[in-house]
């Protein structure tokens, strides 16, 4: 009898299976396409206690009870299909763990359905890509505490470790784990877009070559910006294409793909009424990048853009701009998680989220310590801004972002993220927004009513005679 079952042997599943077995557990594996299972066993399993199965029934039978089965398959219908296949062989008290990037609504639906059959279910976010899956990811499990406790020991063992402990913590009820993983990805989209915009400015305004840009990112990674995404940007900039001997990044088509978690984050934010402009615009920027042919035609129609030549003093402004946009992306994501926790009754501890994001995951960053200090000071500081520490940080960076965005505007370089960082902060620190005019317009054409600043109540005015 094996301790754990794992279904889905693509990049994540293979590496997670190896990680689990290397931590002392025996694992049964199954993949829909048998060829992949065979290849995995032949090429990557070197005597570890991993047993392949080629049909679901024998796979389930091979597990000690209560059975614990991790699903690492493509999100969406495949998860439902595989659950359907498993159900006839499962018994009350068995546990299914969906470790893919499932939509949180799907997780709630599956949880509800399986609970009627006495099957326990965890919706578990796993971040860190294939490297993290093998060497220790950040793990965000949600569902019932009882279900979590059945696998807690194993999850703590296989997760990444930092000086603050294992990067795994019970996130909360229902779909809490998948919600937090989704927002993690939304923040990831935003930070990646900020880095890309800064790279664009370095090459277009400062005329820097990829390897020079890489060295700057390397330097930044030694300081306050130390983070996985800054680190890999340095490595990417240094990577030379064997065929052409050119930096590979310069040969990659500028069309960014997406699998959905960024879009879902924006949709969830709209549903909950939480402003996450940077997270939303990172999705917009990827969508826009897709129109390559159209961009080429329009770029000819528009004509050459007048690039302003910048000097290297801009680099310290770019560093501060990345710091502020990273901070504001975390601010927006944490606010969304806080609000979702109330709306969905997840009971999420934001400090724990920050702790488990410190290692293993794609958005791990030194800045999380600073953010943790701000939140510790005042746990009600839902978007981090209600703090003198945060305000001093912002004030120290904002002039740099203004300088960078002014230059990029005048040079015709799009900077969705850097601009949205400024607008987010300027809007939240503005006591008078022009929303009074919006309210007047709404009342004018739709009798939607408005409130007044000088009197309590709800008002409507006949702005013009109807007849
Ligand atoms: N890649 C990453 O860096 C990363 C990071 C974190 C989380 N995730 C999430 O982790 C999950 C796995 O990701 P991945 O990149 O390893 O693989 P993936 O490309 O998302 O999915 C491929 C796996 O799903 C299986 N599958 C697809 N349709 C199926 C169906 N109808 N029934 C049964 N199995 C089916 C495939 O089996 P076949 O071999 O038979 O096609 C294969 O094992 C996804 O939810 C993904 O979003 C991925």
Short mmCIF file of C-alpha atoms in Angstrom, two decimals, residues 56-214:
data_model
loop_
_atom_site.label_atom_id
_atom_site.label_comp_id
_atom_site.label_asym_id
_atom_site.label_seq_id
_atom_site.Cartn_x
_atom_site.Cartn_y
_atom_site.Cartn_z
CA UNK A 56 -7.77 4.27 -12.11
CA UNK A 57 -9.22 1.29 -10.25
CA UNK A 58 -5.86 -0.34 -9.48
CA UNK A 59 -4.36 3.06 -8.76
CA UNK A 60 -7.00 3.69 -6.07
CA UNK A 61 -6.68 0.14 -4.71
CA UNK A 62 -2.94 0.65 -4.20
CA UNK A 63 -3.45 3.38 -1.60
CA UNK A 64 -3.67 2.93 2.15
CA UNK A 65 -6.90 4.15 3.73
CA UNK A 66 -8.08 6.80 4.16
CA UNK A 67 -6.78 7.44 0.66
CA UNK A 68 -5.09 10.71 -0.16
CA UNK A 69 -5.00 11.60 -3.85
CA UNK A 70 -3.42 14.71 -5.33
CA UNK A 71 -4.82 15.91 -8.66
CA UNK A 72 -2.27 17.82 -10.73
CA UNK A 73 -4.19 18.05 -13.98
CA UNK A 74 -5.17 20.89 -16.28
CA UNK A 75 -7.68 23.20 -14.57
CA UNK A 76 -11.31 23.19 -15.70
CA UNK A 77 -13.23 20.17 -17.05
CA UNK A 78 -10.30 17.73 -16.66
CA UNK A 79 -10.62 18.05 -12.86
CA UNK A 80 -14.34 17.16 -13.02
CA UNK A 81 -13.67 14.33 -15.42
CA UNK A 82 -11.00 12.75 -13.27
CA UNK A 83 -13.14 13.11 -10.11
CA UNK A 84 -15.96 11.37 -11.96
CA UNK A 85 -13.60 8.52 -12.89
CA UNK A 86 -12.35 8.17 -9.33
CA UNK A 87 -15.68 8.32 -7.52
CA UNK A 88 -16.80 4.69 -8.02
CA UNK A 89 -13.65 3.48 -6.25
CA UNK A 90 -13.48 6.00 -3.39
CA UNK A 91 -14.88 5.44 0.08
CA UNK A 92 -16.11 7.72 2.81
CA UNK A 93 -13.24 9.54 4.52
CA UNK A 94 -10.96 9.49 1.46
CA UNK A 95 -9.35 12.80 0.54
CA UNK A 96 -8.95 14.44 -2.86
CA UNK A 97 -6.55 17.37 -3.17
CA UNK A 98 -6.83 19.55 -6.25
CA UNK A 99 -3.36 21.07 -6.51
CA UNK A 100 -3.90 22.75 -9.88
CA UNK A 101 -4.96 26.33 -10.58
CA UNK A 102 -8.68 25.73 -10.39
CA UNK A 103 -11.15 28.60 -10.33
CA UNK A 104 -12.33 29.11 -6.75
CA UNK A 105 -15.99 28.80 -7.77
CA UNK A 106 -15.27 25.36 -9.24
CA UNK A 107 -13.56 24.38 -5.99
CA UNK A 108 -16.59 25.42 -3.93
CA UNK A 109 -18.87 23.48 -6.27
CA UNK A 110 -16.70 20.32 -6.07
CA UNK A 111 -16.37 20.62 -2.29
CA UNK A 112 -20.13 20.79 -1.91
CA UNK A 113 -20.77 17.86 -4.27
CA UNK A 114 -18.14 15.61 -2.67
CA UNK A 115 -19.16 16.44 0.88
CA UNK A 116 -22.50 14.72 0.19
CA UNK A 117 -20.59 11.56 -0.62
CA UNK A 118 -18.40 11.79 2.49
CA UNK A 119 -15.29 12.52 0.41
CA UNK A 120 -12.97 15.18 1.84
CA UNK A 121 -11.59 17.78 -0.53
CA UNK A 122 -8.84 20.38 -0.46
CA UNK A 123 -8.38 23.15 -3.04
CA UNK A 124 -4.66 23.70 -2.84
CA UNK A 125 -2.62 26.42 -4.53
CA UNK A 126 0.94 25.41 -5.37
CA UNK A 127 3.42 28.03 -6.52
CA UNK A 128 7.00 27.74 -7.65
CA UNK A 129 6.80 26.22 -11.13
CA UNK A 130 8.54 22.94 -11.86
CA UNK A 131 11.66 23.83 -9.83
CA UNK A 132 9.55 24.71 -6.80
CA UNK A 133 7.45 21.56 -7.17
CA UNK A 134 10.64 19.48 -6.96
CA UNK A 135 12.65 21.40 -4.37
CA UNK A 136 9.91 22.97 -2.27
CA UNK A 137 6.97 25.10 -3.39
CA UNK A 138 4.82 27.54 -1.49
CA UNK A 139 1.63 25.67 -0.67
CA UNK A 140 -1.78 27.24 -0.05
CA UNK A 141 -4.31 24.57 1.04
CA UNK A 142 -7.95 25.47 1.65
CA UNK A 143 -10.96 23.41 2.67
CA UNK A 144 -11.91 21.80 5.95
CA UNK A 145 -9.30 21.86 8.71
CA UNK A 146 -9.92 18.13 9.23
CA UNK A 147 -8.95 17.42 5.61
CA UNK A 148 -5.84 19.60 5.94
CA UNK A 149 -4.75 17.80 9.10
CA UNK A 150 -4.74 14.48 7.22
CA UNK A 151 -1.87 15.71 5.04
CA UNK A 152 -0.37 18.54 7.11
CA UNK A 153 2.79 16.66 8.04
CA UNK A 154 3.56 15.77 4.43
CA UNK A 155 2.76 19.26 3.10
CA UNK A 156 5.02 20.90 5.68
CA UNK A 157 7.82 18.52 4.72
CA UNK A 158 7.60 19.06 0.95
CA UNK A 159 7.16 22.85 1.07
CA UNK A 160 9.93 25.44 0.78
CA UNK A 161 11.55 26.54 4.06
CA UNK A 162 12.59 30.03 5.15
CA UNK A 163 13.84 31.38 8.49
CA UNK A 164 10.11 31.87 9.27
CA UNK A 165 9.29 28.19 8.83
CA UNK A 166 7.76 25.98 6.13
CA UNK A 167 5.99 27.83 3.32
CA UNK A 168 2.70 26.08 3.87
CA UNK A 169 -0.17 27.04 6.09
CA UNK A 170 -3.85 26.18 6.29
CA UNK A 171 -5.41 29.11 4.44
CA UNK A 172 -9.05 28.78 5.41
CA UNK A 173 -12.43 27.25 4.64
CA UNK A 174 -13.87 26.37 1.25
CA UNK A 175 -12.01 27.70 -1.74
CA UNK A 176 -9.70 29.95 0.34
CA UNK A 177 -6.54 28.20 -0.92
CA UNK A 178 -7.40 28.54 -4.58
CA UNK A 179 -8.56 32.14 -4.09
CA UNK A 180 -5.26 33.10 -2.50
CA UNK A 181 -3.28 31.27 -5.20
CA UNK A 182 -5.30 33.10 -7.85
CA UNK A 183 -4.51 36.49 -6.32
CA UNK A 184 -0.87 35.41 -5.94
CA UNK A 185 -0.89 34.96 -9.72
CA UNK A 186 -2.63 38.33 -10.21
CA UNK A 187 0.18 39.98 -8.24
CA UNK A 188 2.68 37.94 -10.27
CA UNK A 189 1.19 39.32 -13.53
CA UNK A 190 1.51 42.88 -12.18
CA UNK A 191 5.12 42.55 -11.01
CA UNK A 192 6.11 40.89 -14.29
CA UNK A 193 4.51 43.76 -16.23
CA UNK A 194 6.33 46.40 -14.10
CA UNK A 195 9.63 44.66 -14.77
CA UNK A 196 8.85 44.46 -18.49
CA UNK A 197 8.03 48.19 -18.64
CA UNK A 198 11.25 49.09 -16.88
CA UNK A 199 13.20 46.87 -19.28
CA UNK A 200 11.47 48.66 -22.17
CA UNK A 201 12.51 52.06 -20.85
CA UNK A 202 16.07 50.88 -20.32
CA UNK A 203 16.38 49.72 -23.92
CA UNK A 204 14.38 52.51 -25.59
CA UNK A 205 15.28 55.59 -23.54
CA UNK A 206 18.68 54.62 -22.19
CA UNK A 207 19.73 52.57 -25.22
CA UNK A 208 21.00 49.76 -23.00
CA UNK A 209 21.88 46.30 -24.30
CA UNK A 210 20.28 43.20 -22.78
CA UNK A 211 23.39 42.13 -20.86
CA UNK A 212 23.78 45.64 -19.36
CA UNK A 213 20.12 45.59 -18.35
CA UNK A 214 20.71 42.17 -16.80
#
